[in-house]
Amino acid sequence: MSTILKAVDVVAGYGKLVVVHKVTVELKKNEIVVIVGPNGSGKSTLIKSILGFSKLFDGKILYENQDITGLRTDRLIRMGIGYVPQINNVFTNLTVEENLEIGAYPKKDKNEVKASISEVYDMFPVLRQKKNERAGNLSGGERQILALGRVMVLKPKILLFDEPTASLSPIAASQVLSYIREICDSGISVLMAEQNARKGLAVSDRGYILVDGRCVKEGSSKEILEDKEIGKLYLGLKA
Amino acid sequence: MVVVNWLQVLFNSAVTGSLYLLAAVGLTLTYGLTRFPNFAHAEFMALGAYAGYTIAEQLKLGFPYSFIAAFISSAALGAASYLLVFRPLTHRGATIIHLMVASIGLDFFVRHLIKQVWGGEQLSFRMVWPYFDVGPVRITGLWVALILSAIVMVGVMHIVLTRTRLGKAIRASANNPDLAMASGVDVEKIALVVWIVGAALAGVGGLFRAADTRLVPLIGWEILLPAFAVVILGGIGSFYGALIAAYVIGLAENFGVVFLVMFKLSTDYKFAIAFLILILTLILKPSGFGRLFGEGGKVV
Ligand SMILES: Nc1ncnc2c1ncn2[C@@H]1O[C@H](COP(=O)(O)OP(=O)(O)OP(=O)(O)O)[C@@H](O)[C@H]1O
Ligand SMILES: [Mg+2]
């Protein structure tokens, strides 16, 4: 399989603070890759460095064999990179439909926008039911689905999803993860960060374990899940 | 016993409210997008007033042209302020305090430029406005023009904010600029548009104030305090909140003056009314009317 995104030797942080120390992650076509690790280990910072939301001190970002290091966020989005942040991932003052319209912002043709929003409604029926609801009034699970829908209107080539299951009920979490599986099956490669290591690894193909901003382990998700030592040491998984 | 023409007071409140609304809309919207209180907004009002004066009184071209001149000159000043001062500062990591102090500096700079060009003396519009009486209420053409300008502005803004791609992008960018960028919105371009429109409206507000009273270099500062009171009472960043707040403060000021007279106090205290409302809002309900329009009051 060919590589679609590669972040090479990333050193990233905020201001003068270095949070991520020389980490390399790779995403191949049609893969789900998960970054797991304890709170504050730098998962979000790593993903943000790809988009320009954290400071990239050193390293390179390659996307479809192009060097995209330092390109402006709105340009990256137009190139097919979809991003769902960990927090504040919907426009709370806008309705569900308006959120999707902003998601489709780079498209100028009104009919095209309508068609792609309607496709998103077919994918996530709950959004159609609540299309005139203010996003700030949605439940946590609905919000997360809207956050995903906002990205899907543009049909990105890759999806960067920071904590798909954060603070969701077990049922809502499984629902979001099964959507991610479907999205990947439809041809979109997914790179996500997850605190819930077991759930994250269960739906993904490969994983990276980040601890204190350093990658301590990478491999197939199955291999990581089965490695009891790793599970105990870094992920708080019980045997 | 003072005889009060209450209907006149009510009408005057609409006039004052319309003026404060034109002055405050840009202030609240630019706060929503750029996240700092811009004190140089006072000079957007002043420049509009002086440019309008030149067209109406020195070139004798009539009020409609001075209206256009106020709109355009202040729009240009708004664009220049954002592009040459505030955007570069933001890129260099300036905080809200840096930006606020820079805006005070810019204000001084522009005010002194205005003094260089037009002098520091008080100027007044000589233009005579038609007037008529509706029942007990005296109405002048200038006041009608002011109220109509505010109504048209509200209508256009409402349609733009709720119906158009640009307007939705403005609301989205004010609510969550990072997420807007992550949706492909060029947030700085959106901010520039808002700076231009907000400054232009302030310029028009300044012109109306000057035509109604007189013109001095500090004219912008006279309106800035009530304009900030409108912004805060309305909920910072909220267009609809500002709309209500402007007329509430207009009413408070005009009825307040009546009570000052009744209690034999100096009407100079009228300037304290907006200030009092500002302080009370901050103490009692810092989100102002913003929450009426949804979570966090960010319904621009
Ligand atoms: N905007 C910021 N400015 C300064 N430091 C930050 C900022 N965001 C995060 N940090 C710091 O960077 C470190 C890593 O944070 P990060 O959010 O990347 O961790 P994470 O692995 O995503 O954690 P979580 O599982 O809680 O989401 C933390 O110590 C955090 O305090
Ligand atoms: Mg995180």
Coordinates of C-alpha atoms and ligand atoms in Angstrom, one line a residue:
Chain A
M1 CA 0.0 0.0 0.0
S2 CA 1.2 3.5 -0.7
T3 CA 1.8 6.2 1.8
I4 CA -0.6 9.1 1.7
L5 CA 0.6 11.1 4.8
K6 CA 4.0 11.0 6.5
A7 CA 5.1 13.2 9.4
V8 CA 8.8 12.8 9.7
D9 CA 10.9 13.5 12.8
V10 CA 8.4 16.0 14.1
V11 CA 9.5 18.2 16.9
A12 CA 6.5 20.3 18.0
G13 CA 5.0 22.4 20.8
Y14 CA 3.8 25.8 21.8
G15 CA 5.8 29.0 22.1
K16 CA 9.2 27.8 23.3
L17 CA 7.8 24.6 24.9
V18 CA 8.7 21.4 23.1
V19 CA 6.1 18.7 23.6
V20 CA 6.7 16.2 20.9
H21 CA 10.3 15.0 20.4
K22 CA 11.2 13.7 17.0
V23 CA 8.2 11.5 16.3
T24 CA 7.5 9.9 12.9
V25 CA 4.1 8.7 11.9
E26 CA 2.9 7.3 8.6
L27 CA -0.5 6.8 7.2
K28 CA -1.1 4.5 4.2
K29 CA -4.0 4.5 1.8
N30 CA -7.2 2.8 3.3
E31 CA -5.7 2.5 6.7
I32 CA -6.9 3.4 10.1
V33 CA -3.9 4.4 12.3
V34 CA -4.3 5.2 16.0
I35 CA -2.0 7.2 18.3
V36 CA -2.6 6.1 21.9
G37 CA -0.9 7.3 25.1
P38 CA -1.7 8.8 28.5
N39 CA -3.0 12.3 29.0
G40 CA -0.6 15.0 28.1
S41 CA 1.6 12.7 26.1
G42 CA 1.4 14.9 23.0
K43 CA -1.1 13.1 20.8
S44 CA -3.1 16.3 20.0
T45 CA 0.0 18.4 19.6
L46 CA 1.4 15.9 17.1
I47 CA -1.8 16.0 15.0
K48 CA -2.1 19.8 15.4
S49 CA 1.5 20.2 14.1
I50 CA 0.4 18.7 10.8
L51 CA -2.2 21.4 10.4
G52 CA -0.3 24.4 11.7
F53 CA -2.2 24.6 15.0
S54 CA 0.8 23.8 17.1
K55 CA 4.4 25.0 16.4
L56 CA 6.5 22.7 14.2
F57 CA 10.1 23.3 15.4
D58 CA 11.6 20.7 13.2
G59 CA 10.6 17.9 10.9
K60 CA 8.7 17.5 7.6
I61 CA 5.1 16.8 6.6
L62 CA 4.6 14.9 3.4
Y63 CA 1.2 14.4 1.8
E64 CA 0.7 12.6 -1.5
N65 CA 4.4 12.9 -2.1
Q66 CA 4.4 16.7 -1.7
D67 CA 6.1 18.6 1.0
I68 CA 3.3 20.5 2.8
T69 CA 5.3 21.7 5.8
G70 CA 4.1 25.1 6.9
L71 CA 1.3 25.5 4.4
R72 CA -1.6 27.5 5.6
T73 CA -4.4 25.5 7.3
D74 CA -7.2 26.6 5.0
R75 CA -5.0 25.5 2.0
L76 CA -4.4 22.1 3.6
I77 CA -8.1 21.6 4.0
R78 CA -8.7 22.5 0.3
M79 CA -6.1 19.8 -0.6
G80 CA -8.1 17.1 1.0
I81 CA -7.1 16.9 4.6
G82 CA -10.0 16.8 7.0
Y83 CA -9.5 17.6 10.7
V84 CA -11.7 17.1 13.7
P85 CA -10.2 18.8 16.8
Q86 CA -10.5 17.3 20.3
I87 CA -12.4 20.2 21.8
N88 CA -14.6 22.9 20.3
N89 CA -15.2 20.9 17.2
V90 CA -18.5 22.4 16.2
F91 CA -19.7 26.0 15.7
T92 CA -22.0 26.2 18.8
N93 CA -23.8 29.3 17.6
L94 CA -24.7 27.9 14.2
T95 CA -27.4 25.4 13.4
V96 CA -26.5 21.8 12.4
E97 CA -27.1 22.7 8.7
E98 CA -25.1 25.9 8.9
N99 CA -22.2 23.9 10.4
L100 CA -22.3 21.6 7.4
E101 CA -22.5 24.6 5.1
I102 CA -19.3 26.0 6.6
G103 CA -17.8 22.6 6.3
A104 CA -18.5 22.9 2.5
Y105 CA -17.1 26.5 2.4
P106 CA -14.5 25.8 -0.2
K107 CA -17.2 24.8 -2.6
K108 CA -18.8 27.8 -4.2
D109 CA -21.6 26.2 -6.3
K110 CA -24.8 26.2 -4.2
N111 CA -26.2 23.0 -5.7
E112 CA -23.1 21.2 -5.2
V113 CA -23.1 22.2 -1.5
K114 CA -26.7 21.1 -1.2
A115 CA -26.0 17.7 -2.8
S116 CA -23.0 17.0 -0.5
I117 CA -24.9 18.0 2.6
S118 CA -27.7 15.7 1.6
E119 CA -25.2 12.9 1.2
V120 CA -23.9 13.6 4.7
Y121 CA -27.5 13.5 6.0
D122 CA -27.9 10.0 4.4
M123 CA -24.7 8.9 6.1
F124 CA -25.8 10.3 9.5
P125 CA -29.6 10.4 9.7
V126 CA -29.6 12.0 13.1
L127 CA -28.2 15.2 11.6
R128 CA -31.1 15.5 9.2
Q129 CA -33.5 15.2 12.1
K130 CA -31.8 18.0 13.9
K131 CA -30.8 20.2 11.0
N132 CA -32.3 23.4 12.4
E133 CA -31.1 22.8 16.0
R134 CA -28.3 25.0 17.3
A135 CA -25.2 22.9 17.5
G136 CA -24.6 24.1 21.1
N137 CA -27.8 22.3 22.1
L138 CA -26.8 18.8 20.8
S139 CA -25.8 15.9 23.1
G140 CA -22.2 14.9 23.3
G141 CA -22.7 12.0 20.8
E142 CA -24.6 14.1 18.4
R143 CA -22.0 16.8 18.5
Q144 CA -19.3 14.3 17.7
I145 CA -21.3 13.1 14.7
L146 CA -21.8 16.6 13.6
A147 CA -18.1 17.3 13.9
L148 CA -17.5 14.3 11.6
G149 CA -20.2 15.4 9.2
R150 CA -18.7 18.8 8.9
V151 CA -15.5 17.3 7.6
M152 CA -17.3 14.7 5.4
V153 CA -19.1 17.3 3.3
L154 CA -15.8 17.9 1.5
K155 CA -15.0 14.2 1.1
P156 CA -11.4 14.5 2.2
K157 CA -8.7 12.1 1.2
I158 CA -7.6 11.7 4.8
L159 CA -9.3 12.3 8.1
L160 CA -7.4 13.4 11.2
F161 CA -9.7 12.8 14.1
D162 CA -8.5 13.8 17.6
E163 CA -10.3 11.7 20.3
P164 CA -13.4 10.4 18.5
T165 CA -14.7 8.9 21.8
A166 CA -13.7 11.4 24.3
S167 CA -16.3 11.8 27.0
L168 CA -18.9 9.8 25.1
S169 CA -21.1 7.0 26.6
P170 CA -20.0 3.5 25.6
I171 CA -22.9 3.2 23.1
A172 CA -22.2 6.6 21.5
A173 CA -18.4 5.8 21.4
S174 CA -19.0 2.5 19.6
Q175 CA -21.3 4.2 17.2
V176 CA -18.7 6.9 16.3
L177 CA -16.0 4.2 15.9
S178 CA -18.2 2.2 13.6
Y179 CA -18.8 5.3 11.5
I180 CA -15.0 5.7 11.3
R181 CA -14.7 2.1 10.0
E182 CA -17.3 2.9 7.4
I183 CA -15.5 6.0 6.4
C184 CA -12.3 4.2 6.0
D185 CA -14.0 1.5 3.9
S186 CA -15.3 4.2 1.6
G187 CA -11.7 5.0 0.7
I188 CA -10.7 7.7 3.2
S189 CA -7.6 7.0 5.3
V190 CA -7.9 7.9 9.0
L191 CA -5.4 9.0 11.5
M192 CA -6.8 9.4 15.0
A193 CA -5.7 10.0 18.6
E194 CA -7.4 8.0 21.3
Q195 CA -7.1 7.9 25.1
N196 CA -9.2 4.7 25.2
A197 CA -6.4 2.5 23.9
R198 CA -8.4 -0.7 23.8
K199 CA -11.2 0.7 21.8
G200 CA -8.9 2.7 19.5
L201 CA -6.7 -0.3 18.8
A202 CA -9.6 -2.6 18.2
V203 CA -10.9 -0.6 15.2
S204 CA -7.5 0.3 13.7
D205 CA -4.9 -1.4 11.6
R206 CA -1.8 0.1 13.1
G207 CA -0.9 2.0 16.2
Y208 CA 1.7 4.3 17.8
I209 CA 2.2 4.6 21.5
L210 CA 3.2 8.0 22.6
V211 CA 4.6 8.6 26.1
D212 CA 6.0 12.0 27.2
G213 CA 6.2 13.1 23.6
R214 CA 8.2 10.2 22.4
C215 CA 7.1 7.1 20.4
V216 CA 7.8 4.1 22.6
K217 CA 6.2 1.5 20.3
E218 CA 4.7 1.1 16.9
G219 CA 3.2 -1.8 15.1
S220 CA 0.0 -3.6 14.1
S221 CA -2.8 -2.9 16.4
K222 CA -3.3 -6.6 17.0
E223 CA 0.3 -7.0 18.1
I224 CA 0.1 -4.1 20.5
L225 CA -3.1 -5.3 22.0
E226 CA -1.7 -8.7 22.6
D227 CA 1.6 -7.5 24.1
K228 CA 0.7 -7.7 27.8
E229 CA 3.9 -5.9 28.9
I230 CA 3.2 -2.9 26.8
G231 CA -0.5 -2.9 27.8
K232 CA 0.4 -2.8 31.5
L233 CA 3.3 -0.4 31.2
Y234 CA 1.8 2.3 29.0
L235 CA -1.8 1.8 28.4
G236 CA -3.3 0.8 31.8
L237 CA -4.8 -2.3 30.2
K238 CA -5.4 -5.2 32.4
A239 CA -4.4 -8.6 31.2
Chain B
M1 CA -43.1 71.8 37.8
V2 CA -41.5 70.8 34.5
V3 CA -43.8 69.9 31.7
V4 CA -42.4 66.9 29.8
N5 CA -43.2 66.0 26.2
W6 CA -42.8 62.2 26.7
L7 CA -43.4 61.3 23.1
Q8 CA -40.6 63.6 22.1
V9 CA -38.3 62.0 24.7
L10 CA -39.2 58.6 23.2
F11 CA -38.5 59.8 19.7
N12 CA -35.2 61.3 20.8
S13 CA -34.3 57.9 22.3
A14 CA -34.7 56.3 18.9
V15 CA -32.4 58.9 17.5
T16 CA -29.8 58.4 20.1
G17 CA -30.1 54.6 19.9
S18 CA -29.7 54.6 16.1
L19 CA -26.5 56.7 16.5
Y20 CA -25.1 54.4 19.1
L21 CA -26.0 51.4 17.1
L22 CA -24.1 52.6 14.0
A23 CA -21.1 53.4 16.3
A24 CA -21.1 50.1 18.1
V25 CA -21.7 47.5 15.4
G26 CA -18.2 47.6 14.1
L27 CA -16.8 47.7 17.6
T28 CA -18.6 44.5 18.6
L29 CA -18.0 42.6 15.3
T30 CA -14.3 43.4 15.2
Y31 CA -14.0 42.2 18.8
G32 CA -15.7 39.0 17.8
L33 CA -13.2 38.3 15.0
T34 CA -10.0 39.9 16.3
R35 CA -10.6 39.6 20.0
F36 CA -9.5 43.0 21.4
P37 CA -11.3 46.3 22.2
N38 CA -10.3 48.7 19.5
F39 CA -10.0 52.3 20.8
A40 CA -9.0 53.6 17.4
H41 CA -12.6 53.0 16.5
A42 CA -13.2 56.5 17.9
E43 CA -11.2 57.9 14.9
F44 CA -13.2 55.9 12.4
M45 CA -16.1 58.0 13.6
A46 CA -14.1 61.2 13.6
L47 CA -12.6 60.8 10.2
G48 CA -16.1 60.1 8.7
A49 CA -17.4 63.2 10.3
Y50 CA -14.5 65.4 9.0
A51 CA -14.6 63.9 5.5
G52 CA -18.3 64.5 5.4
Y53 CA -17.8 68.1 6.6
T54 CA -15.4 68.8 3.8
I55 CA -17.8 67.5 1.2
A56 CA -20.9 69.1 2.6
E57 CA -19.6 72.5 3.8
Q58 CA -16.3 73.2 2.0
L59 CA -17.3 71.7 -1.4
K60 CA -21.0 72.2 -1.0
L61 CA -21.9 69.0 -2.6
G62 CA -24.8 68.1 -0.3
F63 CA -25.5 65.6 2.4
P64 CA -25.8 62.4 0.3
Y65 CA -22.3 62.9 -1.0
S66 CA -20.9 63.6 2.4
F67 CA -22.6 60.4 3.6
I68 CA -20.7 58.4 0.9
A69 CA -17.5 60.2 1.7
A70 CA -17.8 59.3 5.4
F71 CA -18.5 55.7 4.5
I72 CA -15.6 55.4 2.1
S73 CA -13.0 57.3 4.1
S74 CA -13.6 55.4 7.3
A75 CA -13.8 52.1 5.4
A76 CA -10.3 52.9 4.1
L77 CA -9.0 53.8 7.5
G78 CA -10.5 50.6 8.9
A79 CA -8.8 48.5 6.2
A80 CA -5.5 50.3 6.7
S81 CA -5.7 49.8 10.5
Y82 CA -6.2 46.1 10.2
L83 CA -3.7 45.4 7.4
L84 CA -0.9 47.7 8.6
V85 CA -1.2 47.5 12.3
F86 CA -3.4 44.8 13.9
R87 CA -2.9 41.9 11.5
P88 CA 1.0 42.2 11.5
L89 CA 0.9 42.5 15.3
T90 CA -1.3 39.4 15.6
H91 CA 1.1 37.5 13.4
R92 CA 3.9 38.4 15.8
G93 CA 2.0 36.9 18.7
A94 CA 0.6 40.1 20.2
T95 CA -1.8 39.6 23.1
I96 CA -5.1 41.4 23.8
I97 CA -3.2 43.9 26.0
H98 CA -0.6 44.7 23.3
L99 CA -3.4 45.1 20.7
M100 CA -5.4 47.3 23.0
V101 CA -2.5 49.6 23.7
A102 CA -1.6 49.7 20.1
S103 CA -5.1 50.8 19.3
I104 CA -4.8 53.7 21.8
G105 CA -1.6 54.7 20.1
L106 CA -3.2 54.5 16.7
D107 CA -6.0 56.6 18.0
F108 CA -3.7 59.4 19.1
F109 CA -1.8 59.2 15.8
V110 CA -4.9 59.5 13.6
R111 CA -6.5 62.2 15.8
H112 CA -3.4 64.4 15.5
L113 CA -3.4 63.8 11.7
I114 CA -7.0 65.0 11.7
K115 CA -6.0 68.1 13.7
Q116 CA -3.2 68.8 11.2
V117 CA -5.7 68.7 8.3
W118 CA -8.8 70.3 9.7
G119 CA -7.4 72.2 12.8
G120 CA -8.5 71.9 16.4
E121 CA -11.2 74.5 16.3
Q122 CA -14.9 73.6 16.6
L123 CA -16.6 73.4 13.3
S124 CA -20.3 73.2 12.5
F125 CA -22.5 72.2 9.7
R126 CA -24.5 75.2 8.3
M127 CA -26.8 73.0 6.3
V128 CA -30.5 73.6 7.2
W129 CA -32.7 70.5 7.6
P130 CA -36.4 70.5 6.9
Y131 CA -38.5 69.8 9.9
F132 CA -42.1 68.9 10.6
D133 CA -44.3 68.0 13.6
V134 CA -46.1 64.8 14.1
G135 CA -48.5 65.5 16.9
P136 CA -46.4 66.8 19.7
V137 CA -43.2 65.4 18.2
R138 CA -40.7 67.6 16.3
I139 CA -38.9 65.6 13.7
T140 CA -36.0 66.8 11.5
G141 CA -34.9 65.4 8.2
L142 CA -31.5 64.6 9.7
W143 CA -33.0 62.5 12.4
V144 CA -35.2 60.6 9.9
A145 CA -32.1 60.0 7.8
L146 CA -30.2 58.7 10.8
I147 CA -33.0 56.3 11.9
L148 CA -33.5 55.1 8.3
S149 CA -29.8 54.5 8.0
A150 CA -29.8 52.3 11.1
I151 CA -32.9 50.4 10.0
V152 CA -31.4 49.7 6.5
M153 CA -28.1 48.7 8.1
V154 CA -29.9 46.2 10.5
G155 CA -31.9 44.7 7.6
V156 CA -28.9 44.3 5.4
M157 CA -26.7 42.9 8.2
H158 CA -29.4 40.5 9.2
I159 CA -29.8 39.1 5.7
V160 CA -26.1 38.9 5.1
L161 CA -25.4 37.2 8.5
T162 CA -28.2 34.6 8.2
R163 CA -28.5 34.0 4.5
T164 CA -25.2 34.4 2.8
R165 CA -22.0 32.3 2.6
L166 CA -20.0 35.4 3.7
G167 CA -22.3 36.1 6.7
K168 CA -22.2 32.5 7.9
A169 CA -18.4 32.5 7.6
I170 CA -18.4 35.7 9.7
R171 CA -20.5 34.0 12.4
A172 CA -18.4 30.8 12.3
S173 CA -15.1 32.7 12.4
A174 CA -16.3 34.7 15.4
N175 CA -17.5 31.6 17.2
N176 CA -14.4 29.5 16.6
P177 CA -11.7 30.9 14.4
D178 CA -9.5 27.8 14.4
L179 CA -12.4 25.5 13.4
A180 CA -13.3 28.0 10.7
M181 CA -9.7 27.8 9.3
A182 CA -10.0 24.0 9.6
S183 CA -13.1 24.3 7.4
G184 CA -11.2 26.1 4.7
V185 CA -12.3 29.6 5.6
D186 CA -9.7 32.3 5.1
V187 CA -10.4 33.9 8.5
E188 CA -8.2 36.9 7.9
K189 CA -10.0 37.8 4.7
I190 CA -13.3 37.6 6.6
A191 CA -11.8 39.7 9.4
L192 CA -10.7 42.4 6.9
V193 CA -14.3 42.6 5.5
V194 CA -15.7 43.1 9.0
W195 CA -13.1 45.8 9.8
I196 CA -14.0 47.6 6.6
V197 CA -17.8 47.5 7.1
G198 CA -17.6 48.2 10.8
A199 CA -15.4 51.3 10.3
A200 CA -17.6 52.5 7.5
L201 CA -20.7 52.4 9.7
A202 CA -18.8 54.2 12.4
G203 CA -17.8 56.9 10.0
V204 CA -21.5 57.4 9.1
G205 CA -22.4 57.5 12.8
G206 CA -19.7 60.2 13.3
L207 CA -21.1 62.2 10.5
F208 CA -24.6 62.2 11.9
R209 CA -23.4 63.1 15.3
A210 CA -21.4 66.0 13.8
A211 CA -24.3 67.3 11.7
D212 CA -26.6 67.1 14.7
T213 CA -24.3 68.9 17.1
R214 CA -20.8 70.2 16.1
L215 CA -17.5 68.9 15.1
V216 CA -14.4 68.7 17.3
P217 CA -11.4 66.4 17.2
L218 CA -12.6 64.5 20.2
I219 CA -16.0 63.7 18.7
G220 CA -15.1 60.1 18.4
W221 CA -14.2 59.8 22.0
E222 CA -17.5 61.3 23.0
I223 CA -19.4 58.4 21.3
L224 CA -16.8 55.7 22.2
L225 CA -17.9 55.3 25.8
P226 CA -21.6 54.8 25.1
A227 CA -20.6 52.6 22.2
F228 CA -18.6 50.4 24.5
A229 CA -21.5 50.3 26.9
V230 CA -23.7 49.1 24.0
V231 CA -21.1 46.4 23.2
I232 CA -20.9 45.2 26.8
L233 CA -24.6 45.4 27.5
G234 CA -25.3 43.6 24.3
G235 CA -22.8 40.8 25.0
I236 CA -19.4 41.3 23.4
G237 CA -19.3 40.1 19.8
S238 CA -23.1 39.9 19.5
F239 CA -24.8 41.9 16.7
Y240 CA -28.3 41.3 17.9
G241 CA -27.4 42.0 21.5
A242 CA -25.9 45.3 20.3
L243 CA -29.1 46.1 18.5
I244 CA -31.2 45.8 21.6
A245 CA -28.6 47.4 23.9
A246 CA -28.2 50.5 21.6
Y247 CA -31.9 51.4 22.0
V248 CA -32.0 50.5 25.7
I249 CA -29.1 52.9 26.3
G250 CA -30.8 55.5 24.1
L251 CA -33.9 55.3 26.2
A252 CA -31.9 55.4 29.5
E253 CA -30.0 58.4 28.4
N254 CA -33.0 60.5 27.2
F255 CA -35.3 59.6 30.1
G256 CA -32.3 60.0 32.4
V257 CA -31.9 63.6 31.3
V258 CA -35.6 64.3 32.1
F259 CA -35.1 62.9 35.6
L260 CA -31.9 64.9 36.1
V261 CA -33.8 68.1 35.2
M262 CA -36.7 67.1 37.5
F263 CA -34.3 66.6 40.4
K264 CA -32.5 69.8 39.5
L265 CA -29.3 68.1 38.7
S266 CA -26.9 69.1 35.9
T267 CA -27.7 67.5 32.6
D268 CA -23.9 67.0 32.2
Y269 CA -24.4 63.8 34.2
K270 CA -26.1 62.4 31.1
F271 CA -22.6 61.2 30.1
A272 CA -22.5 59.2 33.2
I273 CA -25.6 57.2 32.4
A274 CA -24.0 55.0 29.7
F275 CA -21.0 54.5 32.0
L276 CA -23.3 53.5 34.9
I277 CA -25.0 50.9 32.7
L278 CA -21.6 49.6 31.6
I279 CA -20.5 49.1 35.2
L280 CA -23.8 47.6 36.3
T281 CA -23.7 45.1 33.5
L282 CA -20.2 44.1 34.3
I283 CA -21.2 43.6 38.0
L284 CA -24.6 42.0 37.5
K285 CA -24.5 40.1 34.2
P286 CA -21.2 40.3 32.4
S287 CA -22.5 38.4 29.4
G288 CA -25.1 41.1 28.8
F289 CA -27.9 40.3 26.4
G290 CA -25.6 37.9 24.6
R291 CA -27.0 34.8 26.2
L292 CA -30.5 35.6 24.9
F293 CA -29.2 34.5 21.6
G294 CA -27.6 31.2 22.5
E295 CA -24.7 29.7 24.2
G296 CA -21.8 32.0 25.0
G297 CA -23.6 34.9 23.5
K298 CA -21.7 34.6 20.3
V299 CA -24.5 35.0 17.9
V300 CA -22.7 37.7 16.2
Ligands
LIG1 N1 -2.1 25.6 23.7 C1 -1.1 25.1 24.5 N2 -0.2 25.9 25.0 C2 0.8 25.4 25.8 N3 0.9 24.1 26.2 C3 0.0 23.3 25.7 C4 -1.1 23.7 24.9 N4 -1.8 22.6 24.5 C5 -1.3 21.6 25.2 N5 -0.2 22.0 25.9 C6 0.7 21.1 26.7 O1 1.3 20.1 25.9 C7 1.3 18.9 26.5 C8 0.7 17.8 25.6 O2 -0.7 18.1 25.4 P1 -1.6 17.4 24.3 O3 -2.9 18.0 24.3 O4 -0.8 17.2 23.0 O5 -1.7 15.9 25.0 P2 -2.7 14.7 24.6 O6 -1.8 13.5 24.5 O7 -3.5 15.1 23.5 O8 -3.6 14.6 26.0 P3 -5.1 14.2 26.1 O9 -5.1 12.8 26.2 O10 -5.5 14.8 27.5 O11 -5.9 14.8 25.0 C9 0.6 19.0 27.8 O12 1.6 19.1 28.8 C10 -0.1 20.3 27.7 O13 -0.1 21.0 28.9
MG2 MG -5.5 15.3 23.2

